[in-house]
Coordinates of C-alpha atoms in Angstrom, one line a residue:
M1 CA 8.9 71.0 -45.4
L2 CA 9.3 69.4 -41.8
R3 CA 6.6 70.1 -39.8
K4 CA 7.4 71.7 -36.6
S5 CA 5.5 70.5 -33.4
R6 CA 5.0 72.4 -30.3
T7 CA 5.0 69.0 -28.4
K8 CA 8.3 67.4 -29.5
V9 CA 8.9 65.4 -26.6
G10 CA 5.2 65.0 -25.1
R11 CA 4.1 61.9 -26.8
V12 CA 5.0 58.4 -27.5
T13 CA 3.4 56.4 -30.4
R14 CA 2.8 52.7 -29.5
P15 CA 4.9 50.1 -31.2
Q16 CA 3.5 48.8 -34.6
P17 CA 4.1 45.1 -36.1
M18 CA 6.0 44.4 -39.1
L19 CA 8.2 47.3 -38.8
N20 CA 11.2 48.1 -41.4
L21 CA 14.5 47.2 -39.8
S22 CA 16.5 48.5 -42.6
L23 CA 17.7 51.7 -40.5
F24 CA 19.1 49.8 -37.4
L25 CA 21.0 47.7 -39.8
L26 CA 23.1 50.6 -41.1
G27 CA 26.9 50.3 -40.7
V28 CA 30.7 51.7 -42.7
S29 CA 34.6 50.6 -44.3
F30 CA 38.1 51.4 -44.1
F31 CA 41.4 50.0 -44.6
G32 CA 43.9 52.6 -43.1
T33 CA 45.6 52.5 -39.8
V34 CA 45.6 54.8 -36.8
S35 CA 48.6 56.9 -36.3
Y36 CA 48.3 60.0 -34.4
I37 CA 45.9 62.5 -32.7
I38 CA 46.0 66.3 -33.4
I39 CA 43.3 68.3 -31.5
K40 CA 42.4 71.1 -33.9
N41 CA 39.9 73.1 -31.8
N42 CA 39.0 73.1 -28.2
T43 CA 37.0 76.3 -28.3
S44 CA 34.6 76.4 -25.9
Q45 CA 31.8 79.7 -26.0
E46 CA 30.6 79.2 -22.4
S47 CA 28.4 82.0 -21.6
L48 CA 30.3 84.5 -19.4
S49 CA 29.4 84.8 -15.6
I50 CA 31.0 86.1 -12.5
P51 CA 32.4 83.8 -10.4
A52 CA 30.8 83.5 -6.8
R53 CA 34.7 83.8 -5.5
S54 CA 37.7 84.7 -7.0
G55 CA 41.4 84.2 -6.2
L56 CA 42.8 81.9 -4.1
N57 CA 39.8 80.6 -2.2
A58 CA 38.2 80.1 -5.7
I59 CA 41.4 78.3 -7.1
S60 CA 41.4 76.1 -4.1
E61 CA 37.9 74.9 -4.5
R62 CA 38.3 74.3 -7.9
T63 CA 41.3 72.4 -7.3
N64 CA 39.8 70.1 -4.8
V65 CA 37.0 69.4 -7.2
I66 CA 39.3 68.3 -9.8
S67 CA 41.8 66.5 -7.7
E68 CA 39.5 64.3 -5.9
S69 CA 39.4 61.4 -8.1
L70 CA 43.1 61.6 -9.1
P71 CA 45.5 58.9 -8.2
P72 CA 48.0 59.9 -5.4
E73 CA 50.8 59.8 -7.4
I74 CA 51.1 60.9 -11.2
P75 CA 54.2 60.2 -13.0
K76 CA 56.1 63.0 -14.7
S77 CA 57.2 63.1 -18.2
P78 CA 61.2 63.1 -19.0
W79 CA 62.4 66.6 -18.4
P80 CA 62.1 69.0 -20.7
E81 CA 59.2 66.8 -22.3
I82 CA 55.7 68.4 -22.3
N83 CA 53.2 65.7 -21.3
E84 CA 50.7 64.3 -23.9
H85 CA 47.8 65.1 -21.8
A86 CA 48.7 68.5 -21.3
R87 CA 49.3 69.2 -24.8
Q88 CA 45.3 68.5 -25.5
A89 CA 44.8 71.5 -23.0
K90 CA 44.8 75.2 -24.0
V91 CA 46.6 77.3 -21.2
P92 CA 47.4 81.1 -22.4
I93 CA 50.2 82.7 -20.9
V94 CA 49.7 86.4 -21.1
M95 CA 52.7 88.9 -21.2
Y96 CA 52.7 92.3 -20.0
H97 CA 55.5 95.0 -19.7
D98 CA 55.0 98.5 -18.5
I99 CA 52.0 99.7 -16.5
L100 CA 52.1 103.2 -16.5
P101 CA 49.3 106.2 -16.5
E102 CA 50.3 107.6 -19.9
K103 CA 51.4 105.0 -22.5
E104 CA 54.5 105.5 -24.2
V105 CA 54.4 102.7 -26.8
F106 CA 51.9 100.4 -28.0
F107 CA 52.5 97.7 -25.8
D108 CA 52.3 99.7 -22.5
V109 CA 49.1 99.4 -20.4
T110 CA 47.5 101.8 -18.3
P111 CA 46.3 100.7 -14.7
E112 CA 42.8 101.3 -15.9
E113 CA 43.2 99.1 -18.8
L114 CA 44.7 96.5 -16.5
N115 CA 42.0 96.6 -14.0
H116 CA 39.6 96.1 -17.1
H117 CA 41.6 93.2 -18.2
F118 CA 41.4 91.5 -14.6
R119 CA 37.7 92.3 -14.6
K120 CA 37.4 90.4 -18.0
I121 CA 39.4 87.3 -16.8
A122 CA 36.7 87.3 -13.7
L123 CA 33.8 87.7 -16.0
A124 CA 35.1 84.8 -18.4
G125 CA 35.2 82.5 -15.5
A126 CA 39.0 82.1 -15.9
T127 CA 41.4 81.2 -13.1
P128 CA 44.7 82.8 -13.1
I129 CA 47.5 80.2 -11.8
S130 CA 51.0 80.1 -10.5
F131 CA 53.8 79.0 -12.5
D132 CA 54.4 76.0 -10.3
R133 CA 51.1 75.0 -11.0
L134 CA 51.2 75.2 -14.7
L135 CA 54.8 73.2 -14.7
N136 CA 53.0 70.5 -12.6
H137 CA 50.3 70.3 -15.5
L138 CA 52.9 70.5 -18.3
Q139 CA 54.9 67.7 -16.6
T140 CA 51.9 65.4 -15.4
G141 CA 48.8 66.3 -17.6
T142 CA 47.0 67.2 -14.3
P143 CA 44.1 69.0 -15.2
L144 CA 43.7 72.6 -14.4
P145 CA 40.7 74.7 -13.5
E146 CA 38.2 74.9 -16.5
K147 CA 39.8 78.0 -18.0
P148 CA 43.2 78.7 -16.7
I149 CA 45.5 81.6 -17.5
L150 CA 49.0 82.6 -16.6
L151 CA 49.7 86.2 -16.2
T152 CA 53.3 87.3 -16.8
F153 CA 54.9 90.9 -16.2
D154 CA 58.5 91.5 -17.8
D155 CA 61.2 93.9 -16.9
G156 CA 60.7 95.0 -13.2
Y157 CA 59.1 98.3 -14.0
G158 CA 58.0 100.5 -11.2
G159 CA 54.4 100.1 -12.3
H160 CA 54.6 96.7 -11.5
Y161 CA 54.6 97.5 -7.7
K162 CA 52.6 100.5 -7.7
Y163 CA 49.8 99.1 -9.9
V164 CA 50.0 95.8 -10.4
Y165 CA 50.8 94.0 -7.2
P166 CA 47.7 96.0 -5.6
L167 CA 45.5 94.5 -8.4
L168 CA 46.7 91.2 -7.7
K169 CA 45.7 91.5 -4.3
K170 CA 42.4 92.8 -5.0
Y171 CA 41.7 90.0 -7.4
N172 CA 43.7 87.2 -5.4
Y173 CA 45.5 86.7 -8.9
P174 CA 48.9 85.1 -8.8
A175 CA 51.4 86.3 -11.5
T176 CA 55.1 85.8 -12.5
F177 CA 57.4 88.8 -12.5
S178 CA 60.6 88.5 -14.8
I179 CA 63.3 90.6 -13.1
Y180 CA 67.0 91.5 -14.7
T181 CA 69.1 92.4 -12.0
N182 CA 70.9 95.5 -13.4
K183 CA 67.5 97.4 -13.6
M184 CA 67.7 98.2 -10.0
E185 CA 71.0 99.4 -10.2
I186 CA 70.9 101.9 -13.3
T187 CA 68.8 104.9 -14.5
T188 CA 66.8 104.5 -17.5
G189 CA 63.7 106.4 -19.1
R190 CA 61.4 104.1 -17.1
T191 CA 60.7 103.5 -13.5
S192 CA 62.0 100.5 -11.7
V193 CA 60.9 98.3 -8.8
T194 CA 63.3 98.6 -5.9
W195 CA 64.9 95.7 -4.1
E196 CA 62.7 96.3 -1.1
Q197 CA 59.5 96.6 -3.0
L198 CA 60.7 93.3 -4.9
Q199 CA 61.5 91.5 -1.7
E200 CA 57.9 92.6 -0.4
M201 CA 56.4 91.0 -3.7
A202 CA 58.5 87.9 -3.3
N203 CA 57.2 87.2 0.3
D204 CA 53.4 87.1 -1.1
P205 CA 52.2 83.7 -2.3
L206 CA 50.8 85.4 -5.2
V207 CA 54.0 86.2 -6.7
T208 CA 56.6 84.4 -8.5
I209 CA 60.0 85.9 -9.5
A210 CA 61.7 84.6 -12.5
S211 CA 65.1 85.6 -13.8
H212 CA 65.5 87.8 -16.9
S213 CA 69.4 87.8 -17.0
I214 CA 71.6 90.5 -15.8
S215 CA 71.5 93.1 -18.2
H216 CA 68.8 92.3 -20.4
P217 CA 70.9 91.9 -24.0
N218 CA 68.9 92.1 -27.2
D219 CA 70.3 88.8 -28.2
L220 CA 71.5 86.0 -26.0
R221 CA 72.7 84.1 -28.8
E222 CA 75.3 86.4 -29.8
L223 CA 76.9 86.6 -26.5
S224 CA 80.2 84.8 -25.6
D225 CA 80.3 81.7 -23.7
Q226 CA 81.7 83.6 -20.7
D227 CA 78.9 86.0 -20.7
L228 CA 76.2 83.9 -21.7
K229 CA 76.9 82.2 -18.4
K230 CA 77.1 85.2 -16.5
E231 CA 73.7 86.4 -17.8
I232 CA 71.8 83.0 -17.1
F233 CA 73.8 81.7 -13.9
D234 CA 74.8 84.9 -12.1
S235 CA 71.2 86.3 -12.5
K236 CA 69.7 83.4 -10.7
A237 CA 72.4 83.6 -7.6
I238 CA 72.0 87.2 -7.2
L239 CA 68.2 87.1 -6.7
E240 CA 68.1 84.1 -4.8
K241 CA 70.7 85.6 -2.6
R242 CA 68.8 89.1 -2.3
L243 CA 65.4 87.6 -2.0
G244 CA 66.0 84.5 -0.1
I245 CA 64.2 82.4 -2.5
A246 CA 64.8 79.7 -5.1
I247 CA 64.8 80.9 -8.8
K248 CA 63.2 78.1 -10.6
Y249 CA 62.2 80.0 -13.9
F250 CA 64.1 81.7 -16.6
T251 CA 62.5 84.3 -19.2
Y252 CA 64.6 84.9 -22.3
P253 CA 65.1 88.5 -23.3
V254 CA 63.1 89.7 -26.0
G255 CA 62.5 85.7 -26.5
K256 CA 65.7 85.2 -28.3
H257 CA 67.4 81.6 -27.5
D258 CA 68.8 78.7 -29.4
Q259 CA 70.1 75.1 -28.3
R260 CA 73.5 76.8 -26.9
V261 CA 71.3 79.3 -24.9
R262 CA 68.8 76.6 -23.8
E263 CA 71.8 74.6 -22.6
Q264 CA 72.9 76.9 -20.3
V265 CA 69.5 77.4 -18.8
K266 CA 69.5 73.8 -18.2
K267 CA 72.9 73.6 -16.6
A268 CA 71.9 76.5 -14.3
G269 CA 69.1 74.5 -12.7
Y270 CA 66.2 76.2 -14.0
K271 CA 63.0 74.1 -14.6
A272 CA 61.3 76.0 -17.1
A273 CA 61.8 78.8 -19.7
L274 CA 59.4 81.4 -21.1
E275 CA 59.9 83.0 -24.6
M276 CA 58.3 85.6 -26.7
K277 CA 57.5 85.5 -30.4
N278 CA 55.5 87.9 -32.6
N279 CA 52.3 86.6 -33.6
N280 CA 52.3 83.6 -31.6
T281 CA 49.5 81.3 -31.8
D282 CA 50.6 78.3 -29.4
F283 CA 49.3 77.8 -26.1
A284 CA 51.5 76.5 -23.1
G285 CA 51.1 73.2 -24.1
E286 CA 51.7 73.2 -27.5
S287 CA 55.3 74.7 -26.9
E288 CA 58.3 72.6 -27.9
N289 CA 59.4 71.8 -24.5
L290 CA 59.7 73.2 -21.0
L291 CA 62.6 75.3 -22.2
S292 CA 60.7 77.4 -24.6
I293 CA 57.2 78.1 -23.4
A294 CA 55.4 80.0 -25.5
R295 CA 53.4 83.2 -24.7
F296 CA 51.0 85.7 -26.0
G297 CA 50.8 89.4 -26.0
Q298 CA 48.5 91.0 -23.7
S299 CA 46.4 92.3 -26.6
R300 CA 45.3 88.6 -27.2
L301 CA 43.6 88.4 -24.0
E302 CA 40.2 88.4 -25.1
T303 CA 40.7 85.9 -27.9
V304 CA 42.7 83.6 -25.6
L305 CA 40.0 83.6 -22.7
L306 CA 37.7 82.4 -25.0
Q307 CA 39.6 79.4 -26.2
A308 CA 41.3 78.7 -22.5
W309 CA 40.5 75.3 -21.5
G310 CA 42.4 73.0 -18.4
G311 CA 42.6 69.8 -19.9
H312 CA 40.4 66.5 -19.8
P313 CA 40.3 65.1 -16.3
L314 CA 42.8 62.2 -15.8
P315 CA 41.3 58.6 -16.4
R316 CA 39.5 57.3 -13.1
Q317 CA 41.3 54.4 -11.6
D318 CA 37.9 52.9 -10.5
G319 CA 35.8 52.8 -13.6
S320 CA 33.2 55.3 -12.1
Y321 CA 31.4 58.0 -13.6
N322 CA 31.8 62.0 -13.7
F323 CA 28.5 63.8 -14.7
N324 CA 29.6 67.1 -13.1
T325 CA 32.1 68.7 -15.6
P326 CA 31.3 71.6 -18.1
I327 CA 30.3 70.6 -21.8
R328 CA 33.1 71.1 -24.1
K329 CA 33.3 70.4 -28.0
S330 CA 36.5 69.4 -29.6
T331 CA 37.8 68.0 -33.1
H332 CA 40.2 65.0 -33.1
E333 CA 42.2 64.0 -36.4
V334 CA 43.5 60.4 -36.1
G335 CA 45.2 59.2 -39.1
R336 CA 43.2 59.9 -42.1
H337 CA 40.0 60.5 -40.3
E338 CA 38.2 63.1 -38.2
V339 CA 35.9 63.1 -35.2
T340 CA 33.7 65.6 -33.4
I341 CA 33.1 65.0 -30.1
I342 CA 31.2 66.8 -27.4
T343 CA 32.2 65.9 -23.7
G344 CA 30.9 66.3 -20.4
G345 CA 27.7 67.2 -18.7
R346 CA 24.7 64.8 -17.7
P347 CA 23.4 62.4 -20.3
K348 CA 19.9 62.0 -21.2
T349 CA 17.5 60.7 -24.2
I350 CA 14.6 62.6 -25.8
H351 CA 12.0 60.6 -27.7
A352 CA 10.0 63.2 -29.6
D353 CA 6.5 62.6 -30.9
S354 CA 7.5 62.6 -34.9
R355 CA 10.7 63.3 -36.9
Y356 CA 12.8 66.4 -36.7
Q357 CA 16.3 68.0 -37.0
V358 CA 18.0 67.4 -34.1
E359 CA 18.4 71.0 -33.2
E360 CA 14.8 71.3 -33.4
I361 CA 14.2 68.3 -30.8
I362 CA 16.3 70.0 -28.1
E363 CA 15.0 73.4 -28.6
G364 CA 13.3 74.8 -25.5
T365 CA 15.1 72.2 -23.4
Q366 CA 18.3 72.7 -21.1
A367 CA 20.3 70.6 -23.5
Q368 CA 23.5 72.1 -24.6
A369 CA 24.1 69.4 -27.3
A370 CA 22.8 66.2 -29.0
V371 CA 23.3 63.8 -31.3
D372 CA 21.0 61.7 -33.3
G373 CA 20.0 58.6 -31.3
A374 CA 18.3 54.9 -31.5
F375 CA 17.1 53.2 -34.9
F376 CA 13.8 53.6 -35.7
S377 CA 11.1 52.4 -38.3
L378 CA 11.0 53.6 -41.7
K379 CA 7.3 52.7 -42.4
Y380 CA 5.7 55.8 -42.2
L381 CA 7.7 59.1 -42.7
D382 CA 6.5 60.8 -39.6
S383 CA 6.8 57.7 -37.3
N384 CA 8.8 58.1 -34.1
V385 CA 8.7 54.5 -33.1
L386 CA 12.1 52.9 -32.2
I387 CA 13.5 49.7 -32.8
G388 CA 13.9 47.5 -29.6
P389 CA 12.8 48.8 -26.1
S390 CA 13.0 52.2 -25.2
L391 CA 12.4 54.7 -22.3
S392 CA 13.0 58.6 -22.1
H393 CA 13.2 60.8 -19.0
H394 CA 10.8 63.4 -20.5
N395 CA 7.7 61.5 -20.3
S396 CA 8.7 58.3 -18.3
E397 CA 6.7 56.1 -20.8
F398 CA 8.2 52.6 -21.3
S399 CA 8.1 50.9 -24.7
A400 CA 8.7 47.2 -24.8
G401 CA 9.1 47.3 -28.2
N402 CA 8.0 44.8 -31.1
K403 CA 8.7 41.1 -30.0
G404 CA 9.3 39.7 -33.2
E405 CA 12.1 42.6 -33.8
N406 CA 13.6 42.3 -30.5
K407 CA 14.5 38.8 -31.2
S408 CA 16.8 40.0 -34.0
L409 CA 18.6 42.4 -31.6
V410 CA 20.1 39.9 -29.0
D411 CA 23.4 41.1 -27.8
R412 CA 23.1 44.5 -29.3
P413 CA 24.0 47.0 -26.4
L414 CA 21.3 48.0 -24.0
V415 CA 21.9 51.4 -23.0
L416 CA 20.6 52.1 -19.4
I417 CA 21.1 55.8 -18.0
A418 CA 20.2 56.9 -14.3
Y419 CA 21.1 60.2 -12.8
D420 CA 25.0 59.5 -11.7
Q421 CA 25.6 56.3 -13.9
V422 CA 25.3 54.3 -17.1
K423 CA 25.1 50.6 -18.0
F424 CA 25.8 48.9 -21.5
V425 CA 24.5 45.4 -21.4
P426 CA 23.9 42.8 -24.1
F427 CA 20.1 42.9 -25.0
N428 CA 18.3 40.0 -24.0
P429 CA 14.7 40.2 -25.5
E430 CA 13.3 37.5 -22.9
K431 CA 14.7 39.5 -19.7
H432 CA 14.6 43.1 -20.9
D433 CA 11.3 43.7 -22.1
T434 CA 9.7 45.3 -19.0
L435 CA 10.5 48.5 -16.9
T436 CA 10.7 46.4 -13.7
E437 CA 13.5 44.0 -15.6
L438 CA 15.6 47.2 -16.4
R439 CA 15.2 48.8 -13.0
E440 CA 16.9 45.7 -11.4
I441 CA 19.8 45.9 -13.7
L442 CA 20.3 49.8 -12.9
S443 CA 18.1 51.4 -9.9
G444 CA 16.8 54.7 -10.9
V445 CA 17.1 54.1 -14.5
S446 CA 15.4 56.9 -16.4
D447 CA 16.3 56.2 -20.0
A448 CA 16.9 53.2 -22.2
F449 CA 17.2 52.2 -25.8
V450 CA 19.0 49.6 -27.9
A451 CA 22.1 50.8 -29.9
A452 CA 23.3 49.4 -33.1
A453 CA 26.9 47.7 -32.0
W454 CA 29.7 48.1 -29.6
L455 CA 32.6 50.2 -30.9
V456 CA 34.6 50.5 -27.8
K457 CA 33.9 47.6 -24.9
D458 CA 35.9 47.2 -21.8
N459 CA 38.4 49.8 -23.2
Q460 CA 38.9 47.7 -26.2
P461 CA 38.2 48.5 -29.9
Q462 CA 35.9 45.7 -31.3
P463 CA 37.3 43.4 -34.1
Y464 CA 35.8 42.5 -37.3
R465 CA 34.4 39.2 -36.0
T466 CA 31.9 41.0 -33.5
F467 CA 30.0 43.1 -36.3
T468 CA 29.3 40.1 -38.7
D469 CA 25.6 40.2 -38.3
L470 CA 25.3 44.0 -38.8
Y471 CA 24.5 44.8 -42.1
G472 CA 26.7 47.5 -43.7
F473 CA 29.3 47.8 -40.9
D474 CA 32.1 47.5 -43.3
A475 CA 30.5 50.5 -45.7
M476 CA 32.1 53.8 -45.7
R477 CA 29.6 56.0 -43.9
F478 CA 29.4 58.8 -41.6
R479 CA 28.5 57.6 -38.4
A480 CA 27.2 58.7 -34.9
F481 CA 28.1 57.3 -31.4
W482 CA 28.2 58.1 -27.7
G483 CA 30.0 56.5 -24.8
I484 CA 32.0 56.8 -21.8
N485 CA 35.2 58.3 -21.7
Q486 CA 38.4 57.2 -19.6
A487 CA 37.9 60.0 -17.2
G488 CA 34.2 58.7 -16.7
Q489 CA 32.8 61.5 -18.5
P490 CA 30.0 61.1 -21.3
V491 CA 30.6 61.8 -24.7
I492 CA 28.5 62.0 -27.7
G493 CA 30.0 62.7 -31.5
V494 CA 30.2 62.1 -35.3
S495 CA 32.6 61.3 -37.7
Q496 CA 33.2 64.0 -40.3
T497 CA 34.9 61.6 -42.8
R498 CA 33.2 58.4 -43.9
L499 CA 34.8 55.2 -42.2
D500 CA 33.5 51.7 -41.2
A501 CA 32.7 50.7 -37.7
V502 CA 35.6 48.7 -37.0
T503 CA 38.1 51.6 -37.7
L504 CA 35.6 54.2 -35.7
G505 CA 35.9 51.9 -32.9
E506 CA 39.8 52.2 -33.1
V507 CA 39.6 55.7 -33.6
L508 CA 37.4 56.4 -30.4
Q509 CA 39.8 53.9 -28.3
E510 CA 42.6 56.2 -29.4
V511 CA 40.9 59.4 -28.1
G512 CA 40.0 58.1 -24.7
L513 CA 36.6 56.4 -24.8
R514 CA 36.5 53.4 -22.6
E515 CA 33.0 52.2 -23.9
A516 CA 31.1 53.5 -26.9
V517 CA 28.3 52.5 -29.1
M518 CA 27.0 53.2 -32.5
L519 CA 23.8 55.0 -32.9
D520 CA 21.8 55.6 -36.1
S521 CA 24.2 56.7 -38.9
G522 CA 24.5 57.4 -42.5
A523 CA 21.8 60.0 -43.5
S524 CA 20.6 60.4 -40.2
T525 CA 24.1 61.4 -38.7
A526 CA 23.7 64.4 -36.9
L527 CA 25.5 66.2 -34.1
V528 CA 24.4 69.8 -32.5
Y529 CA 26.3 72.0 -30.1
Q530 CA 24.7 75.1 -28.4
G531 CA 21.9 75.2 -30.8
E532 CA 23.9 74.9 -34.1
S533 CA 24.4 71.9 -36.3
L534 CA 27.9 70.8 -36.8
M535 CA 27.3 68.7 -39.9
R536 CA 28.6 69.6 -43.4
F537 CA 25.2 68.3 -45.0
V538 CA 21.3 68.4 -43.9
P539 CA 20.8 65.1 -42.3
R540 CA 17.7 63.1 -42.2
P541 CA 15.0 64.0 -39.5
V542 CA 14.9 61.6 -36.5
P543 CA 12.8 61.1 -33.6
H544 CA 15.2 60.2 -30.8
V545 CA 18.7 61.9 -29.5
V546 CA 21.1 61.4 -26.9
A547 CA 21.5 64.8 -25.2
L548 CA 24.1 66.5 -22.8
Y549 CA 22.6 68.9 -20.2
P550 CA 24.4 71.0 -17.6
P551 CA 25.9 69.3 -14.7
Q552 CA 23.3 71.0 -12.4
A553 CA 20.4 69.7 -14.3
F554 CA 17.8 67.1 -12.6
R555 CA 19.4 67.6 -9.3
I556 CA 16.0 68.0 -8.1
Q557 CA 14.9 64.6 -9.2
A558 CA 18.0 63.3 -7.9
H559 CA 17.3 64.5 -4.4
D560 CA 13.8 63.3 -4.7
R561 CA 15.3 59.8 -5.5
N562 CA 17.1 59.7 -2.7

């Protein structure tokens, strides 16, 4: 049984001679091709916290943070296509109908319940966004706040002005109201917003008005061409004339539409359209296109808030780093292979005093995720001695490694980690055997180790010829890796299927890594997220991990260093 220590990171054993290199020479083989990517699950289980500010101020602040590294112009996908980057995000659109003190049907919501819903949104750290902002995201892939959500209210009930609008102003939440124009002219069993009230709402930047037809027919598909055109074209014209604003969006009554209906929506000049389906499971980016954007019923709010995610940052044009984003888990299928990756945060290493499961090594630290790290000696079952030079921020103790072994590591990736950047350099045993020399390469280096091989280098997956001196590179094995993606974020991960090193590099380049190196693999392959192993087997205990810490970690050290 594995012995647990109270001082997993407190002691470093000095290198011993004649260490077994077999673990360092592990590798994996595959003959398929990379064809496509499917994001299976971007669900994040971050703890809930109340934002310091909500509403437009918070939205503006988050927007500034996200946008500061973006290029000045981001090309749009051909309309009405949805950008591939946007398809990876998880933006829920939540649909409400009437808001009234006493429910009449199951999907009615009371004002107290709506206030509770808005409170849940705040507690989840989510950011309601406008339809305009969602459209820009769907067309360009521009990332949204970490947990975005679009709120929509259909049919123009009186409760929308009496109850919803005051709550929107209280929370500073934007929302979209879908209006069918006959509602203000006829008497029904339900209350209706008036034109005067609608004008007041339309004048508020928090409110977007969408057309919901003229008479709210049960099925637009059954109308004649003339009646269909009237419902779609004339409703837009009436709203624009009465409210003095552009009406850019359409909401299908009862959610029903087909190609003929969508063609009329297109001809009328709408930029996007919302649909409604029972038991919908699609987030906005998973919709077919901009003319059939999916929504969730309000009863799904709590579930979709947990999954909401604004998407990966766009690629950095300057090749710099971004260690200031939240930590997220995602699973990608590429061809016949599956990889689990964890992205974001601040990378560091932990060198334990013996060998443990990865979750044991990070227990008691701020690390939210970790992958098994450098290769280690097999000479003793409890040895923590690594192959090659090493340095960990936990104890700041540098080990030069075994000189005899170091000669066999020439040109392997030497990983150097500082507070705000990382360097991957070809290892030179004559130049990289002192801490002073490492600091000359990267000022402020806090962590260092030698990895097995480059998988992706300078945005290119590494070809077969670069692995010829690595034993087992073409064997079919589970593999562990870490690197930097196109957005400058740190990434750790594992393959959940067996594959060779060359194919893994192709997979990682396909999912957006610009640099990636292979870590200890095979039986040692291990990945932990929020204290839980993500492996489908029990990995071999290891002495070293690459961990991801929250962005705010180590800021005191950075201040002291400066």
